[in-house]
Short mmCIF file of C-alpha atoms and ligand atoms in Angstrom, two decimals:
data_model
loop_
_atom_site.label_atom_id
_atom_site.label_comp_id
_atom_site.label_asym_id
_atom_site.label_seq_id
_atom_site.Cartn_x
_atom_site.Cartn_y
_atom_site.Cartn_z
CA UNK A 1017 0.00 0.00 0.00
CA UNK A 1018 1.62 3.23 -0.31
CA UNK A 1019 1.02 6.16 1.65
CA UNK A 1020 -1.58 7.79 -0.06
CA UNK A 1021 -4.09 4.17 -0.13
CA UNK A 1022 -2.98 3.54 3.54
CA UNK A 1023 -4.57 7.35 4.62
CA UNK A 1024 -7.59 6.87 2.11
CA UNK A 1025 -8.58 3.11 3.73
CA UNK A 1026 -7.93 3.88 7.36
CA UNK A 1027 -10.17 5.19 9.57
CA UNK A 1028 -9.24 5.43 12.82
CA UNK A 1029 -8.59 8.99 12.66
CA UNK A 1030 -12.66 9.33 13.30
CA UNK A 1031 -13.44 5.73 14.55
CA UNK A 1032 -11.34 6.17 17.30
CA UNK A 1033 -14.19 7.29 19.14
CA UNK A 1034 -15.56 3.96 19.40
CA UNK A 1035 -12.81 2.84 21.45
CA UNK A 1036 -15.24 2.31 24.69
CA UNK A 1037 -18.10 0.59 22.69
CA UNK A 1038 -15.42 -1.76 20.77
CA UNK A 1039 -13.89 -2.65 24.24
CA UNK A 1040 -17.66 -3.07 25.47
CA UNK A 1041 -17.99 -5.48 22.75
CA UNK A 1042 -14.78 -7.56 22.74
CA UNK A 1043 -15.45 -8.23 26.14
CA UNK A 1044 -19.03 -9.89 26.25
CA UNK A 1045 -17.30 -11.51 23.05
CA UNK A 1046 -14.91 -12.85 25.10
CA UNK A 1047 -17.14 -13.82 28.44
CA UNK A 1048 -19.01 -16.09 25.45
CA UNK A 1049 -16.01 -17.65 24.28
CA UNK A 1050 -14.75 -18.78 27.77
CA UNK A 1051 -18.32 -19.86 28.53
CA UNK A 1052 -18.39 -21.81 25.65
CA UNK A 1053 -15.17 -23.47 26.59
CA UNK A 1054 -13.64 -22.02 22.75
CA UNK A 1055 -11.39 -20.09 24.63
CA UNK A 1056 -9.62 -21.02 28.42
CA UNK A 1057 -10.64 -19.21 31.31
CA UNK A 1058 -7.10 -18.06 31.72
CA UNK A 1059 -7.10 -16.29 28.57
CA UNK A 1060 -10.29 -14.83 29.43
CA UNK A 1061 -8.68 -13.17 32.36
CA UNK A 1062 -5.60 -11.84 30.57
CA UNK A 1063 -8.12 -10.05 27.67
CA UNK A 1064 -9.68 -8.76 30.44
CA UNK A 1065 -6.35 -7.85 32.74
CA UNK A 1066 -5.30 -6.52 28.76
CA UNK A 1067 -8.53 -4.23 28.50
CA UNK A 1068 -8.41 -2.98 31.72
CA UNK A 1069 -4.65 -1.24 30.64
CA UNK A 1070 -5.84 -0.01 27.76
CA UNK A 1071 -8.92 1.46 29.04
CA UNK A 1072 -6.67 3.70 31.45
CA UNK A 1073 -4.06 4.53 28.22
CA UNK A 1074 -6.42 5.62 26.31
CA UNK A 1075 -8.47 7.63 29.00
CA UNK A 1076 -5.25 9.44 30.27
CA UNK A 1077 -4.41 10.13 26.45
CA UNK A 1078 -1.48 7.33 26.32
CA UNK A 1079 -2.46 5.84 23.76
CA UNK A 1080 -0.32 5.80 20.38
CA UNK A 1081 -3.62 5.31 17.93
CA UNK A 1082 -1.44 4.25 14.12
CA UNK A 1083 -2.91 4.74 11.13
CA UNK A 1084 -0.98 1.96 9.58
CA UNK A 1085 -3.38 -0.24 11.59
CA UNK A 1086 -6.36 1.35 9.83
CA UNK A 1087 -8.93 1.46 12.45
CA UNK A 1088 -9.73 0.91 16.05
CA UNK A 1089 -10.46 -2.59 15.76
CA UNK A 1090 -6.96 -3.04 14.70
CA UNK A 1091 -5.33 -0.87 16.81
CA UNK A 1092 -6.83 -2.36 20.41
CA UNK A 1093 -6.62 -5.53 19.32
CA UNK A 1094 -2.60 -4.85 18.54
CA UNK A 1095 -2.52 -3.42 21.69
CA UNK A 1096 -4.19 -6.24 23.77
CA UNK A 1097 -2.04 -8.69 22.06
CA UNK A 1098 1.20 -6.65 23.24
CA UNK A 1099 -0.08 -6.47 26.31
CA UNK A 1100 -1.07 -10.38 26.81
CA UNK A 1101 0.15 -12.28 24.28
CA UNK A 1102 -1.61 -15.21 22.96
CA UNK A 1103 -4.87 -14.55 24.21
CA UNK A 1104 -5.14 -11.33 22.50
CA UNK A 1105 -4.92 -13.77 19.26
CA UNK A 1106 -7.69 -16.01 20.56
CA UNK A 1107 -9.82 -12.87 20.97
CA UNK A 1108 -11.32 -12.78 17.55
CA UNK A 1109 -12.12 -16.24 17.20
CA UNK A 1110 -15.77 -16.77 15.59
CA UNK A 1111 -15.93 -12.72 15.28
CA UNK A 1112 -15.07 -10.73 11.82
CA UNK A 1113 -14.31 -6.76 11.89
CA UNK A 1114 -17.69 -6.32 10.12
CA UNK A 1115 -20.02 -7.82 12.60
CA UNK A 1116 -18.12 -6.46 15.24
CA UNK A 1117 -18.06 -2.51 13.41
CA UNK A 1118 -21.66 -3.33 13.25
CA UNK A 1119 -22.14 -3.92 17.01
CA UNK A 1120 -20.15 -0.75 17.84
CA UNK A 1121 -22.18 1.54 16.12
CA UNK A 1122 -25.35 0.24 17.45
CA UNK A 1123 -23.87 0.18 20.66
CA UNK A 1124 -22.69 4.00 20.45
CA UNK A 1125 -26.25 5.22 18.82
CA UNK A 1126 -27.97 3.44 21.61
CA UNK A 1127 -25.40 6.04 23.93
CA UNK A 1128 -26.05 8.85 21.82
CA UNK A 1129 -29.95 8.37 21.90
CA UNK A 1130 -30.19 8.13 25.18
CA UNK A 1131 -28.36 11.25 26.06
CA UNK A 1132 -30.10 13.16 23.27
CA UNK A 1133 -33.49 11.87 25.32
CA UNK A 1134 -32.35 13.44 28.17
CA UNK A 1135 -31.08 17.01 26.91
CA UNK A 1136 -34.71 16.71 25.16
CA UNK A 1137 -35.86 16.80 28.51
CA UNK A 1138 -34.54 19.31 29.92
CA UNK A 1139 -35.15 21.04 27.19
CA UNK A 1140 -38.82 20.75 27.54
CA UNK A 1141 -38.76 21.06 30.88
CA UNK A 1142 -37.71 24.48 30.60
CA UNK A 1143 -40.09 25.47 27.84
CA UNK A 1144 -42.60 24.26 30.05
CA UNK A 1145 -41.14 26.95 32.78
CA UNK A 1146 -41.23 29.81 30.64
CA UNK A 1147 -45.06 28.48 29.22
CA UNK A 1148 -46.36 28.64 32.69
CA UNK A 1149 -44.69 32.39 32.95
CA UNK A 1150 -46.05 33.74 29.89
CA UNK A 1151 -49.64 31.63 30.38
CA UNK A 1152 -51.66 33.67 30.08
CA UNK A 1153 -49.97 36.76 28.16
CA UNK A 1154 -51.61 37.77 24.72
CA UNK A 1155 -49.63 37.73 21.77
CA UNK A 1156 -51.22 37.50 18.04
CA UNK A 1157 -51.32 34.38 16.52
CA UNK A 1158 -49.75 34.21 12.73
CA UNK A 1159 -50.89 33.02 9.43
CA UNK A 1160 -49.30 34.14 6.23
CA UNK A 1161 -47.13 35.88 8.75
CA UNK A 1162 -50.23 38.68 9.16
CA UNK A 1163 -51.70 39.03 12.26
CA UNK A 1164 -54.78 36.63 12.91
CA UNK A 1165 -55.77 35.71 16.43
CA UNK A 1166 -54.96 36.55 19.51
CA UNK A 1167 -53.19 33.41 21.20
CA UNK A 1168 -51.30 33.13 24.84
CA UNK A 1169 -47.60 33.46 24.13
CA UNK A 1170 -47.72 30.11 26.41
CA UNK A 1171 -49.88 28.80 23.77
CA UNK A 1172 -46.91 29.20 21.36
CA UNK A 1173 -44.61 27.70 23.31
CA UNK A 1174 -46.82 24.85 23.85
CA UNK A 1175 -46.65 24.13 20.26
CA UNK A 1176 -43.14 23.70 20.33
CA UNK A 1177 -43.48 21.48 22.99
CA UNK A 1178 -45.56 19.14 20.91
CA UNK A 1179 -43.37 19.28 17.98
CA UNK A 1180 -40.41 17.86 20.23
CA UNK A 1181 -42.62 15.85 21.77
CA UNK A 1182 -42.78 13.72 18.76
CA UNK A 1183 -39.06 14.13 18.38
CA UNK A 1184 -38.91 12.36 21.77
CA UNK A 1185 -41.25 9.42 20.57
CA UNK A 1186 -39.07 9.07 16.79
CA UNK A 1187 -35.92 8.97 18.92
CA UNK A 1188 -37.72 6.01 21.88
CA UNK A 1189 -38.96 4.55 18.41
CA UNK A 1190 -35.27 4.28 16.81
CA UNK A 1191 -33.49 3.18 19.61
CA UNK A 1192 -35.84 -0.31 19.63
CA UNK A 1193 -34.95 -0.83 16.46
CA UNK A 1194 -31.08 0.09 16.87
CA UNK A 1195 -30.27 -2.32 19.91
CA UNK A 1196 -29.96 -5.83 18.21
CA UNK A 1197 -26.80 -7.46 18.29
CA UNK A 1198 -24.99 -8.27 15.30
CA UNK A 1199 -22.19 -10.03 16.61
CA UNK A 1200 -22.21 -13.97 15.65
CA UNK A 1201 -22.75 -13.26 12.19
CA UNK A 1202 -18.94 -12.79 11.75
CA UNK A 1203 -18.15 -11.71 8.28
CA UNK A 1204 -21.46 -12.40 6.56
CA UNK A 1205 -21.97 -16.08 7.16
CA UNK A 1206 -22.04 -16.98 10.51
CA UNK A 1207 -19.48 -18.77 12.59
CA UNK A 1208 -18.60 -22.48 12.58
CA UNK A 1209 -17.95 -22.28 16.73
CA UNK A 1210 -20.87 -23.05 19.26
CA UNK A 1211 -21.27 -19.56 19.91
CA UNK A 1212 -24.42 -18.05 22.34
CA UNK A 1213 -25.63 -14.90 20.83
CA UNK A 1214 -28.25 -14.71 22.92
CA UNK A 1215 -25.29 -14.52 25.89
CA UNK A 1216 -23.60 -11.71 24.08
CA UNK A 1217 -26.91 -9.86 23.61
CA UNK A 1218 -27.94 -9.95 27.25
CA UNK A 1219 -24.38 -8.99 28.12
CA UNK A 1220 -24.20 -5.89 25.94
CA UNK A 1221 -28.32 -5.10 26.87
CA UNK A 1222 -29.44 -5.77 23.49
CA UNK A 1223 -33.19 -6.14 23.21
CA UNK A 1224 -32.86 -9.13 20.36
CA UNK A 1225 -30.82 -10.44 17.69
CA UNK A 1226 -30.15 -9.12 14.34
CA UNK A 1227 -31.65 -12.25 12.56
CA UNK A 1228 -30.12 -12.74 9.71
CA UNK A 1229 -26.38 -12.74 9.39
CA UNK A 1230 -25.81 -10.91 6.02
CA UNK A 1231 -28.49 -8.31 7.30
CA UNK A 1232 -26.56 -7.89 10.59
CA UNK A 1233 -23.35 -7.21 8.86
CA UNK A 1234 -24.49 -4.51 6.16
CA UNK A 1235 -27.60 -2.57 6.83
CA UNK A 1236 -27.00 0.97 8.50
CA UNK A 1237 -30.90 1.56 8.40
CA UNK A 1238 -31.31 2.52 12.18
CA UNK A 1239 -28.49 5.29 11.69
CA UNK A 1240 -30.40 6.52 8.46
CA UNK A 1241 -33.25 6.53 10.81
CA UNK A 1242 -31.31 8.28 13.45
CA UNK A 1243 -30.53 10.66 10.69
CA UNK A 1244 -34.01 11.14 9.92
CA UNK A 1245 -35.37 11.82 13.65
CA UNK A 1246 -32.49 14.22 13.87
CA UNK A 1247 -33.41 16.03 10.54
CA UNK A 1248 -36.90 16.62 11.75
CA UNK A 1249 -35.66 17.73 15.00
CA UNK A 1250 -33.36 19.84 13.69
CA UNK A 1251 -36.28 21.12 11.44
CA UNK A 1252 -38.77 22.17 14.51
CA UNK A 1253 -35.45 24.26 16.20
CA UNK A 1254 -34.80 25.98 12.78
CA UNK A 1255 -38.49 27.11 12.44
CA UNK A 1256 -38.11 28.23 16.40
CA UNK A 1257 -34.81 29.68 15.35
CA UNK A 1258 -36.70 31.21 12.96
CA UNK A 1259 -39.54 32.75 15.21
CA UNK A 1260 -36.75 34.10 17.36
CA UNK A 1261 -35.08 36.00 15.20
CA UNK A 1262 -38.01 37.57 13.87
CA UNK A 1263 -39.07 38.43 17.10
CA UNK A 1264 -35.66 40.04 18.64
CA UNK A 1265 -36.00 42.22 15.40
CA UNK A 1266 -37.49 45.65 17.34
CA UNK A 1267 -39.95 46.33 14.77
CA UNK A 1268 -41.59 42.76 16.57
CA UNK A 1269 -39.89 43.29 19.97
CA UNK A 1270 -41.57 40.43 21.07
CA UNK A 1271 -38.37 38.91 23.07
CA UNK A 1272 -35.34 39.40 24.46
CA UNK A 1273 -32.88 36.87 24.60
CA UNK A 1274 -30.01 36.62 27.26
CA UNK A 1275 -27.17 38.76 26.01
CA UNK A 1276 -24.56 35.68 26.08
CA UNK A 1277 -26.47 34.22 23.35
CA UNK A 1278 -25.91 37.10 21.05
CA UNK A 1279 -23.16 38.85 19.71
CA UNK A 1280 -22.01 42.00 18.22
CA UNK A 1281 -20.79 43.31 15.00
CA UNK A 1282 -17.05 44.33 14.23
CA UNK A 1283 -18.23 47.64 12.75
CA UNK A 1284 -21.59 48.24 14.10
CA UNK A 1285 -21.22 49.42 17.25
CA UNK A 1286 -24.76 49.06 18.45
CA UNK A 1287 -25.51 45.19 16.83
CA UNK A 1288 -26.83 42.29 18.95
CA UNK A 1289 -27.20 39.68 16.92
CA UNK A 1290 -29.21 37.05 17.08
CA UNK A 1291 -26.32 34.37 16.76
CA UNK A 1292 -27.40 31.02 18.16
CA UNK A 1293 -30.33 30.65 16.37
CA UNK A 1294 -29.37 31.61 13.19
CA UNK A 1295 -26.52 29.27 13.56
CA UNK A 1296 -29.09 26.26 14.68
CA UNK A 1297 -31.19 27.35 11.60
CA UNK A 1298 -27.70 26.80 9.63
CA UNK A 1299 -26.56 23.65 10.94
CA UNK A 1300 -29.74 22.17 10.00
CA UNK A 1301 -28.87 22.06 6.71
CA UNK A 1302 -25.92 20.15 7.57
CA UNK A 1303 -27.87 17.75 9.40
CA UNK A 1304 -30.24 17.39 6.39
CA UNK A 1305 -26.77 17.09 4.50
CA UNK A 1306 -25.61 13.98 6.86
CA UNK A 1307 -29.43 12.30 6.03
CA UNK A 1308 -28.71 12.79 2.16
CA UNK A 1309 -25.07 11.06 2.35
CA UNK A 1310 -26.15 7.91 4.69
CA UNK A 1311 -29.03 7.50 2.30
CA UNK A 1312 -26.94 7.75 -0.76
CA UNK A 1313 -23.95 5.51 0.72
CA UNK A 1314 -26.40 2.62 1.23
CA UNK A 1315 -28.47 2.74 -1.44
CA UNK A 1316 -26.18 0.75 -4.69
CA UNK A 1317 -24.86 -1.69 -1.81
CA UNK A 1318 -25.13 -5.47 -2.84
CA UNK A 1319 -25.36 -7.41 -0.29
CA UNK A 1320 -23.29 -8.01 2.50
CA UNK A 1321 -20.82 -6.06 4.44
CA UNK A 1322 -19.03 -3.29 2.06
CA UNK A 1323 -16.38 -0.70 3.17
CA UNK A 1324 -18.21 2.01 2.08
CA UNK A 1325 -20.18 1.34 5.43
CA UNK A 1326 -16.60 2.75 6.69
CA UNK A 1327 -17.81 6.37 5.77
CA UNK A 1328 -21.14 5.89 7.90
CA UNK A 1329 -19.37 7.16 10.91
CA UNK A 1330 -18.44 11.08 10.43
CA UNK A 1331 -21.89 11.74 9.29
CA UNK A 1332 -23.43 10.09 11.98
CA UNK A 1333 -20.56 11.17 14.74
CA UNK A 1334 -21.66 15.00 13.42
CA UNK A 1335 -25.49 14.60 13.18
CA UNK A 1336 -25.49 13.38 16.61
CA UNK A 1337 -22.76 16.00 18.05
CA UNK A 1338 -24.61 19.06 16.20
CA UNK A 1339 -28.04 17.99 17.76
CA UNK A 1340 -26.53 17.45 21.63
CA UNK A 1341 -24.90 20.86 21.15
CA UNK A 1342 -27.96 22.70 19.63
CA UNK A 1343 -30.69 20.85 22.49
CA UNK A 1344 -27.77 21.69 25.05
CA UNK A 1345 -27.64 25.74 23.94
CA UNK A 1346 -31.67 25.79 23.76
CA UNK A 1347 -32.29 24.53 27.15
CA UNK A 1348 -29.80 27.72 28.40
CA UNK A 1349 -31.19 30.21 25.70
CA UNK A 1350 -34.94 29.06 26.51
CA UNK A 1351 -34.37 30.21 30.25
CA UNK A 1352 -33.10 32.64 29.50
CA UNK A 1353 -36.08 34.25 27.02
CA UNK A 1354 -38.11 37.40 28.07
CA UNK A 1355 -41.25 38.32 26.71
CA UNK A 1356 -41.98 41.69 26.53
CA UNK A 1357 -46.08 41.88 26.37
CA UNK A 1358 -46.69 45.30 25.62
CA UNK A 1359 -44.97 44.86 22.00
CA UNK A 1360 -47.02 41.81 21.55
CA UNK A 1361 -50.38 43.96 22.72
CA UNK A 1362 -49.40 46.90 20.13
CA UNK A 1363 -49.03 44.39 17.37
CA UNK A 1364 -52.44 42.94 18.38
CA UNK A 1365 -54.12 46.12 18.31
CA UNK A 1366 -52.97 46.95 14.53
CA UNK A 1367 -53.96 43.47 13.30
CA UNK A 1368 -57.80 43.39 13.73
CA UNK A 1369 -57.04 40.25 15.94
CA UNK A 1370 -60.60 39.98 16.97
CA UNK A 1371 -62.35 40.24 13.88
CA UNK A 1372 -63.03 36.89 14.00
CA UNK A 1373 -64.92 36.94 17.33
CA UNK A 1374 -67.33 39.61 16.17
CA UNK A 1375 -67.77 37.42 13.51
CA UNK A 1376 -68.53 34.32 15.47
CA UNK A 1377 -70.68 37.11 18.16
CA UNK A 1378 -72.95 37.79 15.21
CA UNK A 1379 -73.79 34.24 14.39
CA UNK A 1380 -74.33 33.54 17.77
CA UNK A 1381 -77.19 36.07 17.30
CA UNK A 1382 -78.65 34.14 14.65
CA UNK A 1383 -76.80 35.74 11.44
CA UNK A 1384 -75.65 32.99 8.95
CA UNK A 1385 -71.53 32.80 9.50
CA UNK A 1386 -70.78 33.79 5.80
CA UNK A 1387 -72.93 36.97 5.99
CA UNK A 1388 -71.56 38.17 9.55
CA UNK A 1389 -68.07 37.14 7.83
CA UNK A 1390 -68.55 39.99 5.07
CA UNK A 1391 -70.14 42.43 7.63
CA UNK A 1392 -67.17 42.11 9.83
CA UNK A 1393 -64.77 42.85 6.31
CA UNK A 1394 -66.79 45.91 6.28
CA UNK A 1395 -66.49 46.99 9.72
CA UNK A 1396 -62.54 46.62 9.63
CA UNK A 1397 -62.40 48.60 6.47
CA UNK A 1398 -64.02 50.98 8.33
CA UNK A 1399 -61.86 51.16 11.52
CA UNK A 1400 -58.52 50.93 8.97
CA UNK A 1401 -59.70 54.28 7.34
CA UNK A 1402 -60.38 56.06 11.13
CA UNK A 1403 -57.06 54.46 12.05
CA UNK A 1404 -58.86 52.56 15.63
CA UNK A 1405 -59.16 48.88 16.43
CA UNK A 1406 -62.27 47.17 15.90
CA UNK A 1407 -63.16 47.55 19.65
CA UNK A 1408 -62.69 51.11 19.25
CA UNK A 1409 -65.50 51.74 16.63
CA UNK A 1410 -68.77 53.36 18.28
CA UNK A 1411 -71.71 50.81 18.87
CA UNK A 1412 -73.72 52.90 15.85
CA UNK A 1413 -70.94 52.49 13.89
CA UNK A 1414 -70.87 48.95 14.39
CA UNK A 1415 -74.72 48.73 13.40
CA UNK A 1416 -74.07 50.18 10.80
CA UNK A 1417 -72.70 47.01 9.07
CA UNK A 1418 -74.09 44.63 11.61
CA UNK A 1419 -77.83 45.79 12.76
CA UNK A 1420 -77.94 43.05 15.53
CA UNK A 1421 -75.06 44.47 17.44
CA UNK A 1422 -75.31 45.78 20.88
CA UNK A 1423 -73.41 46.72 23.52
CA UNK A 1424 -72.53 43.36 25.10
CA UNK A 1425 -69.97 43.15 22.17
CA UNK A 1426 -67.60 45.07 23.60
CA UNK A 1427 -66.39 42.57 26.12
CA UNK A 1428 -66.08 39.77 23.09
CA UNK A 1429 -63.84 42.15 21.19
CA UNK A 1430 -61.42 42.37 24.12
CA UNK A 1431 -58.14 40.51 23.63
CA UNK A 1432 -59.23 38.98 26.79
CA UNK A 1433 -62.55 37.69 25.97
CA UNK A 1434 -61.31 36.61 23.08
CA UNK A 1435 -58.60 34.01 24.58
CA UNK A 1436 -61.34 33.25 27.54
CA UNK A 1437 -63.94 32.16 25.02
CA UNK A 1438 -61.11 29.54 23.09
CA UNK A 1439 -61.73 27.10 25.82
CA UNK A 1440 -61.73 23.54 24.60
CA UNK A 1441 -58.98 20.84 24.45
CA UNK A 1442 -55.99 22.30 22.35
CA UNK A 1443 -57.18 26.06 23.03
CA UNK A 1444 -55.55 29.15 23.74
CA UNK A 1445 -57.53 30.28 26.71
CA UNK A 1446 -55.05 30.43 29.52
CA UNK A 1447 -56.80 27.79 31.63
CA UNK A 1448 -56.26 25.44 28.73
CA UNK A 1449 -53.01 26.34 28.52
CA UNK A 1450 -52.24 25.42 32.39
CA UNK A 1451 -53.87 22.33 32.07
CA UNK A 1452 -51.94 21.64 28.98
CA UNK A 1453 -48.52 22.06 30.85
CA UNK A 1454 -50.03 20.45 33.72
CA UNK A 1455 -50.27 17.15 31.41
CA UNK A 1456 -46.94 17.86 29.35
CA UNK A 1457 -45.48 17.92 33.13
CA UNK A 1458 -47.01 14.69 33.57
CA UNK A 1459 -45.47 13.28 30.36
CA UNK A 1460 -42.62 14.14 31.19
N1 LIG B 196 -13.30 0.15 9.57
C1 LIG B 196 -14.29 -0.71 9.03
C2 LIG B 196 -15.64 0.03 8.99
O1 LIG B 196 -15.74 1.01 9.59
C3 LIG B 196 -14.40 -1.93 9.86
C4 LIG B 196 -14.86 -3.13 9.09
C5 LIG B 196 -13.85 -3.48 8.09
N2 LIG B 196 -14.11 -4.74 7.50
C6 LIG B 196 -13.40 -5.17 6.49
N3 LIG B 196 -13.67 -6.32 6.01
N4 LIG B 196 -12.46 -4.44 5.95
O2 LIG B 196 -16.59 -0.41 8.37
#
């Protein structure tokens, strides 16, 4: 090989960070062997007297990682072998590189998704602290990006909530699927030793088996899938990235966010930037980017094990660093979020927000929906030319369009009334919107 085919097949350079979950895995392997009398007991000892060692080199940065031993299999295995001799040979007996890659990277997803389950959680929990602030406090609800109801700014926040909520589930839902074990189906076919899979499975808390041996070795599915969950997730924080942005801009003023999460401009002396999200709505794209490549690596594969499955790992190391990092910074940011009500009240008042609930006050009195629908349109053309709110216009100038008006209308065209009367499951009123954290508390 010369130098340049040596540093384009090796990859311990990035695999390297599957040293724990490849020692993880030799060792069950090796607790099998000895237990199924392939290997001695002694040599079961000295793997594990070997491991031990290398676990503390590695961890105090000892370690001489080569590249002429291409990847971390190689190099630990070298190692142990240094270290114990003979039984370092003995420890890849019935066991191939592929099925034993494949084990490692289930093994580190199955980490990965359970820390990304808990930074979710904290996550949410503190969206749920700044929901129960911010309850009941009016804000207008959005569609084409014009104002169109009033809604509780908890209400908002409650919607993220859901949307992560179902990040949680796709993540639960992936990890079943990830932790099978692979090992035993050694380089494609299977082993000719009296191996115990179901040994090395209970060892390593795998749920099952990967069933089939060629399967085991070559499908990377369940990281596409991890790719997937994270591309969604990483879709929801752009669009609250998004929201953000727009509403630290002071012609919204709807937020502030914690200085430290901001920064300035080299020229502009009087910049705070909006950094952190736009840089979550950024690395989105990259996530999307990691999706795309996993997808595209597996899909010409014949069947079984391939070494394009070596390029697997930097997409998935990144898609899973970039979405710790970005639940990590939200959890701070989130706390640290201000609302700042009286912008969100102005912007309420200039949007007609409770046109609708004239609207729906008008059919209540017995006026067909479509017809107190174009009265209303007539009655905010009206206000727009005087330059009020809709609340603001006289009662006679509210007959005027709508004859069966009176003066118990005023309280419906309150922002108030307006979020009072949204009362059902999945409303805006702020009771609903207590309850609603009281149950997301619960889920939690
Ligand atoms: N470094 C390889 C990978 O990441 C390990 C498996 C190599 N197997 C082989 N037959 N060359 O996929």
């Amino acid at each position: 090989m010369s130098e340049l085919v040596k540093r384009y097949t090796a990859s311990v350079d990035f695999d390297k960070r599957l040293w724990r979950q490849d020692i993880r895995g030799s060792l069950a392997h090796a607790k099998m062997l000895a237990g199924q009398s392939i290997i001695s007991a002694e040599d079961l000892a000295d793997i594990q007297r070997g491991m031990a060692q290398i676990v503390t080199e590695i961890e105090a940065g000892e370690f001489a990682w080569s590249t002429e031993l291409e990847d971390v299999h190689l190099n630990i295995e070298k190692r142990l072998t240094t270290i114990v001799g003979d039984a370092g040979k003995r420890l890849h007996t019935g066991r191939s590189r592929n099925d034993q890659v494949a084990t490692d990277i289930r093994l580190f997803l199955r980490d990965s998704i359970d820390d990304i389950l808990l930074l979710l959680g904290q996550f949410q929990h503190k969206l749920l602290d700044l929901a129960e602030r911010e309850a009941a406090t009016p804000m207008p609800g959005f569609t084409h990006l014009q104002v169109a109801q009033p809604i509780t700014f908890g209400h908002h926040l409650l919607a993220w909530f859901e949307m992560t909520r179902r990040d949680t589930e796709r993540f639960i839902d992936t990890r079943r699927r990830t932790n099978r074990l692979p090992l035993g189906a050694a380089a494609l076919a299977g082993t000719t030793y009296p191996i115990d899979r179901a040994f090395v499975a209970a060892e390593l808390g795998f749920e099952g088996l990967c069933e089939n041996s060629l399967d085991a070795v070559s499908d990377r599915d369940f990281a596409i899938e991890f790719c997937a969950a994270s591309a969604l997730l990483m879709m929801h924080f752009s669009r609250m990235s998004e929201e953000l942005v727009m509403w630290m801009n002071p012609r919204f003023a709807f937020v502030t966010i914690a200085d430290r999460f901001c920064t300035g401009s080299s020229i502009m002396p009087q910049k705070k930037n909006p950094d952190v999200p736009e840089l979550a709505r950024g690395k989105t794209g990259r996530v999307y980017g990691h999706l795309t490549a996993l997808l595209t690596l597996m899909k010409g594969q014949p069947l079984a094990y391939n070494k394009d499955n070596q390029e697997d790992k930097e997409p998935l190391f990144d898609t899973v660093d970039t979405v710790s990092d970005t639940l990590r910074i939200f959890a701070e940011m989130i706390a640290g979020i201000k609302a700042r009500p009286a912008s969100m009240r102005d912007a309420l008042r200039q949007g007609f927000a409770t046109a609708t609930d004239l609207a729906d006050y008008l059919t209540r009195k017995g006026v067909p929906f479509r017809d107190a629908h174009e009265a209303v349109g007539l009655a905010v053309r009206r206000a727009e030319e005087l330059g009020i709110d809709l609340p603001q216009l006289s009662l006679v100038e509210l007959q005027r369009f709508a004859p069966l008006v009176s003066d118990d209308v005023f309280a419906q065209l309150t922002v108030e009334g307006s979020l009072a009367a949204r009362n059902h499951a999945g409303g805006t009123s702020p009771e609903r919107v207590r309850a609603a954290i009281a149950r997301a508390r619960n889920l939690l």
